[in-house]
PDB file of C-alpha atoms in Angstrom:
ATOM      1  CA  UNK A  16       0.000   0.000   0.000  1.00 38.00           C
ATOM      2  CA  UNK A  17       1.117   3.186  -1.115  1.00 39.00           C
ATOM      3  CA  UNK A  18      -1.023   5.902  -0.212  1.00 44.00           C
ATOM      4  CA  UNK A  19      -4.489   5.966   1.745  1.00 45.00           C
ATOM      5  CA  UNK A  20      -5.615   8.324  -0.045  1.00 44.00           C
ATOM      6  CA  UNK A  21      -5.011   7.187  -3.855  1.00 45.00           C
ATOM      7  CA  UNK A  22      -7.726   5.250  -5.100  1.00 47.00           C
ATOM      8  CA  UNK A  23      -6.233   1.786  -6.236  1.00 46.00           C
ATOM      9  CA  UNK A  24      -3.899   1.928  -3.593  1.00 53.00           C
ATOM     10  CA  UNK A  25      -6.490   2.440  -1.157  1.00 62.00           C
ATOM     11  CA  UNK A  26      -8.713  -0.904  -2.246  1.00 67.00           C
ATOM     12  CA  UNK A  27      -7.745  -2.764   0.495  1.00 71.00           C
ATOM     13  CA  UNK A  28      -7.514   0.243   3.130  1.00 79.00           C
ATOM     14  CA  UNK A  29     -10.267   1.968   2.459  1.00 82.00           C
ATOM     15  CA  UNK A  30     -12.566   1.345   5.495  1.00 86.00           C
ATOM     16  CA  UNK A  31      -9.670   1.910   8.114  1.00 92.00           C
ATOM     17  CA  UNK A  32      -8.657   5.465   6.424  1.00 91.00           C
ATOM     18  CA  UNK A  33     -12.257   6.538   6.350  1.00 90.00           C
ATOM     19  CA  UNK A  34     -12.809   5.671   9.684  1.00 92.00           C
ATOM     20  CA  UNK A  35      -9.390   7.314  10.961  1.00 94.00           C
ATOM     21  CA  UNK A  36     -10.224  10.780   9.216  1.00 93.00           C
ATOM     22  CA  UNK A  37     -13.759  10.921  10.645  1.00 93.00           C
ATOM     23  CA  UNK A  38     -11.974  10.197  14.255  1.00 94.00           C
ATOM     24  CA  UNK A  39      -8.973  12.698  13.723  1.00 95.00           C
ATOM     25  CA  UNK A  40     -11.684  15.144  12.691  1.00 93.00           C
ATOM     26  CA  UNK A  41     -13.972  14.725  16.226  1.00 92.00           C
ATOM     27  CA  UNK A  42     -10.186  14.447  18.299  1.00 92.00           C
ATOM     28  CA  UNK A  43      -9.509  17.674  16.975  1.00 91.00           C
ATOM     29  CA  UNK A  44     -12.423  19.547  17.632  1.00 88.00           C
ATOM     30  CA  UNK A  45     -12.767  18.140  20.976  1.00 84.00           C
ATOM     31  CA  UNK A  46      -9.508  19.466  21.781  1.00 77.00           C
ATOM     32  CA  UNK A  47     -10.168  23.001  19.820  1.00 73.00           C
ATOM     33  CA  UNK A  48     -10.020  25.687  22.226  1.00 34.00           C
ATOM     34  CA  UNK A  49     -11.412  29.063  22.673  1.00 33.00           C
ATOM     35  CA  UNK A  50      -9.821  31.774  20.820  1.00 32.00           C
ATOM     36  CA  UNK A  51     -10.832  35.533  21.002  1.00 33.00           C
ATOM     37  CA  UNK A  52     -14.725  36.102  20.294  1.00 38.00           C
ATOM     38  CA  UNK A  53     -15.730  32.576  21.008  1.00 37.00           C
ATOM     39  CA  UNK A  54     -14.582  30.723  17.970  1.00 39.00           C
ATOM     40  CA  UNK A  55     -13.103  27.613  18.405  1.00 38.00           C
ATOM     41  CA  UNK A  56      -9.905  26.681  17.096  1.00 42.00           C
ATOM     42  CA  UNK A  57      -9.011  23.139  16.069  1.00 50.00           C
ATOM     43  CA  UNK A  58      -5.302  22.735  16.699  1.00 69.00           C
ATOM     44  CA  UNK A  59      -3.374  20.010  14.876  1.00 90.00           C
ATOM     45  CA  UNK A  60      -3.024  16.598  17.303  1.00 95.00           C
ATOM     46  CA  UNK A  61      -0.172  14.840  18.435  1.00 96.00           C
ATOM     47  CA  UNK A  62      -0.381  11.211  16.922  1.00 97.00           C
ATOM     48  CA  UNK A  63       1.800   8.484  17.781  1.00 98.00           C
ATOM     49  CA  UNK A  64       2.209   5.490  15.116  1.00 97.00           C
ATOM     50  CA  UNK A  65       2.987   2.453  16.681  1.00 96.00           C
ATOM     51  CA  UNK A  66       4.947   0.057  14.050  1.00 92.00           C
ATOM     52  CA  UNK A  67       3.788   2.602  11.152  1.00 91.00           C
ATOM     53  CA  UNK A  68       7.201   1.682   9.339  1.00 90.00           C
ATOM     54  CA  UNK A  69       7.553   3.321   6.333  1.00 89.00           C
ATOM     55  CA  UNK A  70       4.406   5.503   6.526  1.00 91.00           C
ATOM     56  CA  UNK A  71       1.616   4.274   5.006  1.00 91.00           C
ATOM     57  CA  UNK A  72      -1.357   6.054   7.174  1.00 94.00           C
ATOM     58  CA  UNK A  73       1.733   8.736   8.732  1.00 96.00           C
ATOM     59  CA  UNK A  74       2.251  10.526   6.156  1.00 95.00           C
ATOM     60  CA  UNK A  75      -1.516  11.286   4.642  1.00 94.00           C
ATOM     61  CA  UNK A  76      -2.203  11.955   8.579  1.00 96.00           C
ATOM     62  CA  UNK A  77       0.621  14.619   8.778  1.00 96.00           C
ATOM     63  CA  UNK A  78      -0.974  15.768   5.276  1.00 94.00           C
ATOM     64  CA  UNK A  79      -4.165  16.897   7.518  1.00 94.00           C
ATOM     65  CA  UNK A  80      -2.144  18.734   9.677  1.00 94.00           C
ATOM     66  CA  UNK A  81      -1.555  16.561  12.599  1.00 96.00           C
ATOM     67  CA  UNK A  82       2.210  16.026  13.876  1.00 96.00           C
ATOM     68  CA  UNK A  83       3.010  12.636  13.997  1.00 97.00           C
ATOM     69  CA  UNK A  84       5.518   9.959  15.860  1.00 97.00           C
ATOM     70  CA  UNK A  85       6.284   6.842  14.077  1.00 97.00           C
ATOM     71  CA  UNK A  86       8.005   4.129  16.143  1.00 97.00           C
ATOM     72  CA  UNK A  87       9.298   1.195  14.271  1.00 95.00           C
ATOM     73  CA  UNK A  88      12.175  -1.424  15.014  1.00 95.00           C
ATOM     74  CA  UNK A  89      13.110  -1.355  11.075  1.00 94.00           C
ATOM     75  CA  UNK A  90      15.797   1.383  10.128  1.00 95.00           C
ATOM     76  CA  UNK A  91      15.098   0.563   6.698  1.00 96.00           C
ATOM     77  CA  UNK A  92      11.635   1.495   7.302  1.00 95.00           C
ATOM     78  CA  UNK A  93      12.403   4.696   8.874  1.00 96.00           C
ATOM     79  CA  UNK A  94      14.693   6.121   6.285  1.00 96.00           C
ATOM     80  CA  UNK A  95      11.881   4.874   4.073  1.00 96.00           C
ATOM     81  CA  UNK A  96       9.378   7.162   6.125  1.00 96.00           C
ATOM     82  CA  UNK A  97      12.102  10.109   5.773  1.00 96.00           C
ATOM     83  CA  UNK A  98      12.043  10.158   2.269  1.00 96.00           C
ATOM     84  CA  UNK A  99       8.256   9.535   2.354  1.00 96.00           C
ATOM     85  CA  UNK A 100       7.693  12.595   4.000  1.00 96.00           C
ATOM     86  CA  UNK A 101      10.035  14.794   2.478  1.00 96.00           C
ATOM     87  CA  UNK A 102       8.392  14.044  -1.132  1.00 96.00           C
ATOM     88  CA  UNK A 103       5.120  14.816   0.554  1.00 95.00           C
ATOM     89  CA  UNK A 104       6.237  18.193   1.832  1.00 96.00           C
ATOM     90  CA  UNK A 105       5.066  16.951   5.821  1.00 96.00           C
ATOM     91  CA  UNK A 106       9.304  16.376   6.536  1.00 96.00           C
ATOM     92  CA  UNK A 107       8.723  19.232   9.552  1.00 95.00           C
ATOM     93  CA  UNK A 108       5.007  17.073  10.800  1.00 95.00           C
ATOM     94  CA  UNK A 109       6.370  13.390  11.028  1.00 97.00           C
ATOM     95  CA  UNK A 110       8.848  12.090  13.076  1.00 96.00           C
ATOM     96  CA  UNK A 111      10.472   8.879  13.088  1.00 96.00           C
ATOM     97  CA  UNK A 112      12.574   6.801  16.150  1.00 96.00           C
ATOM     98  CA  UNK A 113      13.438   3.394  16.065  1.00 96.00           C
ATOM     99  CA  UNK A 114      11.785   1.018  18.850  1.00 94.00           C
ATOM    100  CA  UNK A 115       9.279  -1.176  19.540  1.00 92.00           C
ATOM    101  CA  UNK A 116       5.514  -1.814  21.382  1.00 90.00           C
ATOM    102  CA  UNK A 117       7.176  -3.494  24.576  1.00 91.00           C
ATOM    103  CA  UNK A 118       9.935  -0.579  24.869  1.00 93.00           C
ATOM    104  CA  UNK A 119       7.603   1.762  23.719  1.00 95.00           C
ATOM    105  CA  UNK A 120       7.960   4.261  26.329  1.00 95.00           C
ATOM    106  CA  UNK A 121      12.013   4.375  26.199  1.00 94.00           C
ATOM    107  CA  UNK A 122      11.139   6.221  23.079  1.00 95.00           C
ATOM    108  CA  UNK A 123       7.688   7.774  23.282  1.00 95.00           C
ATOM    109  CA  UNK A 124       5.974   9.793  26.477  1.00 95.00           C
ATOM    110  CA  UNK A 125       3.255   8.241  28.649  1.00 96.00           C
ATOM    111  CA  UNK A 126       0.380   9.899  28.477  1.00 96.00           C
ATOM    112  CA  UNK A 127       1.685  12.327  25.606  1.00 95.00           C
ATOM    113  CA  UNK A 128      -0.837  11.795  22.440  1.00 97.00           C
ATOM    114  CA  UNK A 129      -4.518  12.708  21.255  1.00 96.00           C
ATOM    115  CA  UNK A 130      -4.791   9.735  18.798  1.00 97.00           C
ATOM    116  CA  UNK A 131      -2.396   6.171  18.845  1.00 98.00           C
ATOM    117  CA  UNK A 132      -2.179   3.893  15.316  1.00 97.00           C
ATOM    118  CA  UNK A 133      -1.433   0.173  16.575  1.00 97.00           C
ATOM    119  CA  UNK A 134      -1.581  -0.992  12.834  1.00 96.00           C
ATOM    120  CA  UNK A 135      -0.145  -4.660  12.049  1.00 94.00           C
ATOM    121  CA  UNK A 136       1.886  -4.688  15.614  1.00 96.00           C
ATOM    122  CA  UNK A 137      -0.359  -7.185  17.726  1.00 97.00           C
ATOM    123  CA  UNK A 138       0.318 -10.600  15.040  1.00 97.00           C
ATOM    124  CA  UNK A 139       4.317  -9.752  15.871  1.00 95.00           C
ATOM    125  CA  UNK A 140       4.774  -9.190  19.566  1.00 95.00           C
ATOM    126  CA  UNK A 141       5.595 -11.519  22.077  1.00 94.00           C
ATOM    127  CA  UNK A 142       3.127 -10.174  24.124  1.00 96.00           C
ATOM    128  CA  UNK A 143       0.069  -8.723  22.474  1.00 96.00           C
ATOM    129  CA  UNK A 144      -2.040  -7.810  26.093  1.00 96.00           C
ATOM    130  CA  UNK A 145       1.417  -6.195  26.802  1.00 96.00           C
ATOM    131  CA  UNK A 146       1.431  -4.199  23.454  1.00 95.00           C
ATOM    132  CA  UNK A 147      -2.174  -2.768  23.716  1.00 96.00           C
ATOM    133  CA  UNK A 148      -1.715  -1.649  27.017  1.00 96.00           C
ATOM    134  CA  UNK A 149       1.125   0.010  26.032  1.00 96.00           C
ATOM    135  CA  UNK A 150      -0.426   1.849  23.412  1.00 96.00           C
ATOM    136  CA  UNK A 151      -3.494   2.854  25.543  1.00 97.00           C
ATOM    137  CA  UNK A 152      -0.915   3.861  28.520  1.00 97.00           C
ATOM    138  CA  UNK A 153       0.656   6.555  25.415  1.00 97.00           C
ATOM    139  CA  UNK A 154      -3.073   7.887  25.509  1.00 97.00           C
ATOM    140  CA  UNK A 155      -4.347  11.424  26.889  1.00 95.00           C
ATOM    141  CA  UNK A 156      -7.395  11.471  29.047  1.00 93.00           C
ATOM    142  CA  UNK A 157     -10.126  10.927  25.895  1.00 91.00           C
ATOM    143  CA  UNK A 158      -7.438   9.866  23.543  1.00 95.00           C
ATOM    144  CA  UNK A 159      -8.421   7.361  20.426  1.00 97.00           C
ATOM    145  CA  UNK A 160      -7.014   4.473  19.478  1.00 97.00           C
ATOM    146  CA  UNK A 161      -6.962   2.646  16.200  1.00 97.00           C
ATOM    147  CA  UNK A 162      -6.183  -1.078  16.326  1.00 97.00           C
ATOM    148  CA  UNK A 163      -5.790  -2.923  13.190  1.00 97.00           C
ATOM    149  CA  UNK A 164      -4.974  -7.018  12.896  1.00 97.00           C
ATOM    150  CA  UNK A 165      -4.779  -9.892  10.380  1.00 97.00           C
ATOM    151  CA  UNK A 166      -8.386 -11.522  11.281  1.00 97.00           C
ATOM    152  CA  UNK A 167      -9.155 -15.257  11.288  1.00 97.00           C
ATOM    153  CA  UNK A 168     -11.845 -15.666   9.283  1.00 96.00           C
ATOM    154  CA  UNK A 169     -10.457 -14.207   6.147  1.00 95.00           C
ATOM    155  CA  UNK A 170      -7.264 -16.746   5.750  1.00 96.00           C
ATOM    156  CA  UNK A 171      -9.955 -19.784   6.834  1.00 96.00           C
ATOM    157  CA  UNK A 172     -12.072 -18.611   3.770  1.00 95.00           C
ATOM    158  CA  UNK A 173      -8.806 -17.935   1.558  1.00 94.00           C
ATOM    159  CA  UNK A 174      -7.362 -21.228   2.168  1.00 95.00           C
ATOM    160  CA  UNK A 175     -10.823 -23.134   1.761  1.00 96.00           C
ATOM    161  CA  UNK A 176     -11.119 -21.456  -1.513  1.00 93.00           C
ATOM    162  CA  UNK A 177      -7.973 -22.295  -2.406  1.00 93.00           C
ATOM    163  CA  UNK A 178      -8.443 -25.852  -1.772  1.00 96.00           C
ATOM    164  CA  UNK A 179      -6.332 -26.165   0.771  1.00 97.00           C
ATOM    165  CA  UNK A 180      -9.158 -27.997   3.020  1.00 97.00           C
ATOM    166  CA  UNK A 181      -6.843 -29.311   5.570  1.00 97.00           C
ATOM    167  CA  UNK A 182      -4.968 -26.026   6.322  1.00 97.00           C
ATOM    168  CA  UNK A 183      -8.307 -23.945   6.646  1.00 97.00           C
ATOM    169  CA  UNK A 184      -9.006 -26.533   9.584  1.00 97.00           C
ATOM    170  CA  UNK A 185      -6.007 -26.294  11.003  1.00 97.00           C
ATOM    171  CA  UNK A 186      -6.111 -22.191  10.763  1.00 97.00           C
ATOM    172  CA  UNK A 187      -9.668 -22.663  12.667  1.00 95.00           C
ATOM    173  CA  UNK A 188      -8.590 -25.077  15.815  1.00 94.00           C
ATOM    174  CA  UNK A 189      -4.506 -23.630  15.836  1.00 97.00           C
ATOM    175  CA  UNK A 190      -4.583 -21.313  19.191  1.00 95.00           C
ATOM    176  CA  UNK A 191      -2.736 -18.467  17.167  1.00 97.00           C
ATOM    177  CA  UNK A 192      -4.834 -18.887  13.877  1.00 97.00           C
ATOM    178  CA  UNK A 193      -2.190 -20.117  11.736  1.00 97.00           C
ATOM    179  CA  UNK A 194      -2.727 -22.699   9.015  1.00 97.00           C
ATOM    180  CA  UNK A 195       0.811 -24.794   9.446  1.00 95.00           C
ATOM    181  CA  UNK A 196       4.322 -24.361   9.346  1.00 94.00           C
ATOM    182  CA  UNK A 197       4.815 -22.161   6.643  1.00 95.00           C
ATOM    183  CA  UNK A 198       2.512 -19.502   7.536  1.00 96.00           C
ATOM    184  CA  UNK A 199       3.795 -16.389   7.532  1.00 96.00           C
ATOM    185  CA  UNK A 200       1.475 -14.735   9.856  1.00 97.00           C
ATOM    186  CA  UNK A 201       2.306 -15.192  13.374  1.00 97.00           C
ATOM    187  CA  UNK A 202      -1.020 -14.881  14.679  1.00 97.00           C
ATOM    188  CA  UNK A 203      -4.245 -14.146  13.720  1.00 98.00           C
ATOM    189  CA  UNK A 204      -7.633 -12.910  15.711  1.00 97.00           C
ATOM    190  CA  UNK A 205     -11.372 -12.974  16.258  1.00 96.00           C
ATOM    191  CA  UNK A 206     -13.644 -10.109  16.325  1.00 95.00           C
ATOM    192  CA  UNK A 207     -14.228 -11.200  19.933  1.00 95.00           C
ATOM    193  CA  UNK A 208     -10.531 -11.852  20.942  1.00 96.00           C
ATOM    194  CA  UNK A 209      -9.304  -8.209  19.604  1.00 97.00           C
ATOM    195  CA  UNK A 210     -12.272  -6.920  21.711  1.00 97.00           C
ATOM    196  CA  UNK A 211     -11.257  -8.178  24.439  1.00 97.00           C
ATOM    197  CA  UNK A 212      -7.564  -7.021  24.427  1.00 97.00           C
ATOM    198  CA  UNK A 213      -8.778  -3.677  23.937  1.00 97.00           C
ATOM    199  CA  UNK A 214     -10.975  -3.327  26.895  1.00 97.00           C
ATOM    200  CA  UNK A 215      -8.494  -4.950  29.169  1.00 97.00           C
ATOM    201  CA  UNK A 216      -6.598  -1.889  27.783  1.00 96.00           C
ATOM    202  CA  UNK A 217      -9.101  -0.149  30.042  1.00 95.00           C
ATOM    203  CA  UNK A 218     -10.787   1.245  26.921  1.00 97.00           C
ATOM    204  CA  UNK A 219     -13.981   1.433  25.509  1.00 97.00           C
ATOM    205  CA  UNK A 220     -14.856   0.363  22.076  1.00 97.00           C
ATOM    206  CA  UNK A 221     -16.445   2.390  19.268  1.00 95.00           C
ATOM    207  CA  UNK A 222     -16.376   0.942  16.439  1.00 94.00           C
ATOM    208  CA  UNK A 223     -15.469  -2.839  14.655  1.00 95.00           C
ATOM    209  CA  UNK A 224     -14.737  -3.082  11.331  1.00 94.00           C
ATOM    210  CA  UNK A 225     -14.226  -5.610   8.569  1.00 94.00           C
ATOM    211  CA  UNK A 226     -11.148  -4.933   6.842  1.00 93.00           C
ATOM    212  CA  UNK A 227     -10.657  -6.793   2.889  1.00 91.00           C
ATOM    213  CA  UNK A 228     -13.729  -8.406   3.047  1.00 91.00           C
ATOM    214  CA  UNK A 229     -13.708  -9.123  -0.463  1.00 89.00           C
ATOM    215  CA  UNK A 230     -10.827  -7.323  -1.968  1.00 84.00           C
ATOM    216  CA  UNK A 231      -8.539  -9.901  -1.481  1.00 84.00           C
ATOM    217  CA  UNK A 232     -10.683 -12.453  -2.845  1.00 84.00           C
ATOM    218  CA  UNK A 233     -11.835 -10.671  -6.255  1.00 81.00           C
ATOM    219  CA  UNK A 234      -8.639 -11.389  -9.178  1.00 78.00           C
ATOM    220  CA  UNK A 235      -7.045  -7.963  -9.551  1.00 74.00           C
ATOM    221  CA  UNK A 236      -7.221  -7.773 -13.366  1.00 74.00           C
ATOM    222  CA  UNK A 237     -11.193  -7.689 -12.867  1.00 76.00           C
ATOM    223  CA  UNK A 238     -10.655  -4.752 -10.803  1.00 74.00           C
ATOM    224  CA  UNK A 239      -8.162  -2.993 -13.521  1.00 74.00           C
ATOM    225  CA  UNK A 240     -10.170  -3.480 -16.466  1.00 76.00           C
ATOM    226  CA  UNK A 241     -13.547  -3.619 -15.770  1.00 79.00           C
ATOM    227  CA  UNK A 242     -14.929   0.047 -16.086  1.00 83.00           C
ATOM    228  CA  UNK A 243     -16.245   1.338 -12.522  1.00 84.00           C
ATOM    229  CA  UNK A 244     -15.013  -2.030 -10.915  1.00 84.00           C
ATOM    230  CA  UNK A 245     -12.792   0.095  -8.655  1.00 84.00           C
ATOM    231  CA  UNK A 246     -15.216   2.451  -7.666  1.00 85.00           C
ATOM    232  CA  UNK A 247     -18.044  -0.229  -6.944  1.00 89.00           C
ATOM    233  CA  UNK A 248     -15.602  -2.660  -4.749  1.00 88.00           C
ATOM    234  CA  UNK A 249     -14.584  -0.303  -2.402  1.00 87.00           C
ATOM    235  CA  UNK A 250     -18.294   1.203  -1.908  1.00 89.00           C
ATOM    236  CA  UNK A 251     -18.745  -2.470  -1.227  1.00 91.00           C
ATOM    237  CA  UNK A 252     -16.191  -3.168   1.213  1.00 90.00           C
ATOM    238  CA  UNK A 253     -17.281   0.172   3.299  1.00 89.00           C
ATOM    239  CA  UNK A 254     -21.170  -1.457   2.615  1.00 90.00           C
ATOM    240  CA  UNK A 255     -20.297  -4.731   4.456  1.00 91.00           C
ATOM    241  CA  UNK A 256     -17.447  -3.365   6.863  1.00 90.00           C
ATOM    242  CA  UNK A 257     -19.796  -3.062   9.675  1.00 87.00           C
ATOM    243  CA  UNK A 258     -22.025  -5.975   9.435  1.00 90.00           C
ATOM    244  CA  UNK A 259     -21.980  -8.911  11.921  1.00 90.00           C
ATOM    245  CA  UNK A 260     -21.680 -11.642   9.214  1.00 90.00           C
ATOM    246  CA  UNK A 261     -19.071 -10.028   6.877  1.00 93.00           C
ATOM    247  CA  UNK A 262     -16.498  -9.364   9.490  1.00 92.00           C
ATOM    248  CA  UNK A 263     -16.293 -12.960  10.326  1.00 92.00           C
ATOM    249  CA  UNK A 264     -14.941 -13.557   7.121  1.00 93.00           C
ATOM    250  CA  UNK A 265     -12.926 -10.535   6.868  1.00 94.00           C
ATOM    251  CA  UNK A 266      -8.543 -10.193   6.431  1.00 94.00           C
ATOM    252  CA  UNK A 267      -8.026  -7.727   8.626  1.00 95.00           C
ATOM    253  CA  UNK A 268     -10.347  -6.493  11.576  1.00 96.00           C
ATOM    254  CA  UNK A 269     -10.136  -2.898  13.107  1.00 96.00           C
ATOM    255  CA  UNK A 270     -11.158  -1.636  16.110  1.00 97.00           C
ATOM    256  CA  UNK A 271     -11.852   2.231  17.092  1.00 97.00           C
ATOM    257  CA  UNK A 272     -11.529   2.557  20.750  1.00 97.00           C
ATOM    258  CA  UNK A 273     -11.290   5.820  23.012  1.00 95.00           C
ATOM    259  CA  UNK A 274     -10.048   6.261  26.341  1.00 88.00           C
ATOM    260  CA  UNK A 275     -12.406   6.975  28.931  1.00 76.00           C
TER     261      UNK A 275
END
C-alpha cells in the first residue's frame, strides 16, 4: 500500500482510512479551544504510530495537519518514512525513532498523544495484552485508538477457496490462527478476541470493522479493467465493513476505541 488516499492503492484500506479521518476530525475539535470572540480553534493533534514503518497512514495523517511519531524497530523502514515525508512536503510534521511496542515508552511519552495507530503490531509481539496496554498507557485522558490485525476468518475462507481444506481446519482449531508451518502470519484474531484485548486496555470500544472483506478475494485484473469495478468494490467493502456476518470472514479487523 502506497497511499491511503489514492484510489487503487487504497482498495484494500479503504474502510480503516475513512474511519481514521472521521476520528482525527472529532479528536480535533474536541480538543479546539477558545480563541478571542468565542470561535473555536481546532489545533493540529499529536499522533503516535505504533509500528507505522515506512508511513503508510503517517504521512496522509501529517498531510491533515496533525504532527506525527512513528516508532518502528526497522531502520530501513524509517529512512523509508524520511524520504516519504520529504516528497510529501510533511518532513517538519512526522517524526520517526526506532523502537518497539514493549519498549515503547524508552522512546515515546506516557500519556503524551490525542490519537495512537497500533496498525499490524499485535500478530508480531511476544506479548500482544502487553502491546495494547502500552499503546493505551501513550493515551491522553479521551485519547483514540486505532487497532488494526490480520483476522481469522479471512485466511480460513482464503485457504478453503484455495483448496487447501486441511490447512483452513487447522487455521480454525490452531490457538494463534495459523494454518501450518509455513505460515507467515504469526497470529491471527477474532472479532471477539481483539475486543477483548482492547478493553483490558481499560478502553472502551467504538467501532469494529471488517477490513478486505472481499478485496482480497476478487482477481485484480477484474478490478483494472472492468470500467467502474474500482469504484463499486470499495463502496462495497465500506457497505459490508460493519455488518456482523461479513467481518467474520474478513482479512483484517479494526477496532476504534477511546479512552475513557
Amino acid at each position: 500500500m502506497s497511499d491511503p488516499q489514492r484510489p487503487r492503492a487504497s482498495l484494500r484500506t479503504a474502510v480503516v482510512w475513512e474511519v481514521l479521518k472521521d476520528a482525527l476530525e472529532r479528536r480535533a475539535k474536541a480538543a479546539g479551544r477558545e480563541a478571542v470572540g468565542g470561535e473555536a480553534v481546532h489545533g493540529a493533534l499529536d499522533v503516535l504510530d505504533t509500528g507505522g514503518g515506512s508511513g503508510n497512514f503517517a504521512v496522509p495523517v501529517a498531510r491533515l495537519g496533525h504532527h506525527v511519531t512513528v516508532v518502528d524497530p526497522s531502520p530501513n523502514a524509517l529512512f523509508a518514512l524520511e524520504r516519504r515525508a520529504a516528497e510529501a512536503g510533511v518532513a517538519d510534521r512526522v517524526r520517526g525513532v526506532q523502537g518497539d511496542a514493549h519498549g515503547l515508552f524508552d522512546v515515546a511519552e506516557r500519556g503524551g498523544y490525542d490519537v495512537v495507530l497500533c496498525h499490524g503490531v499485535l500478530e508480531y509481539v511476544d506479548d500482544p495484552a502487553e502491546g495494547l496496554r502500552n499503546a493505551a498507557a501513550a493515551l491522553r485522558p479521551a485519547g483514540t485508538l486505532s487497532v488494526l490485525a490480520a483476522g481469522l476468518g479471512g485466511a480460513v475462507l482464503a485457504r478453503a477457496l484455495a483448496g487447501h481444506f486441511t490447512e483452513a481446519r487447522q487455521a480454525l482449531t490452531d490457538p494463534e490462527g495459523r494454518w501450518g508451518s509455513g505460515d507467515p502470519m504469526p497470529r491471527r484474531f477474532t472479532a471477539d478476541q481483539l475486543s477483548e484485548l482492547v478493553t483490558a486496555a481499560g478502553l472502551e470500544i467504538a467501532a469494529v470493522h471488517g477490513v478486505r472483506v472481499f478485496a482480497d478475494l476478487v482477481p485484480g485484473v477484474l478490478v483494472d479493467t472492468e470500467p467502474g469495478a474500482l469504484d463499486a468494490l470499495l463502496q462495497l467493502e465500506e457497505a459490508a465493513a460493519e455488518l456482523l456476518a461479513f467481518r467474520s470472514v474478513a482479512t483484517q479487523l479494526h477496532v476504534l476505541a477511546e479512552r475513557d
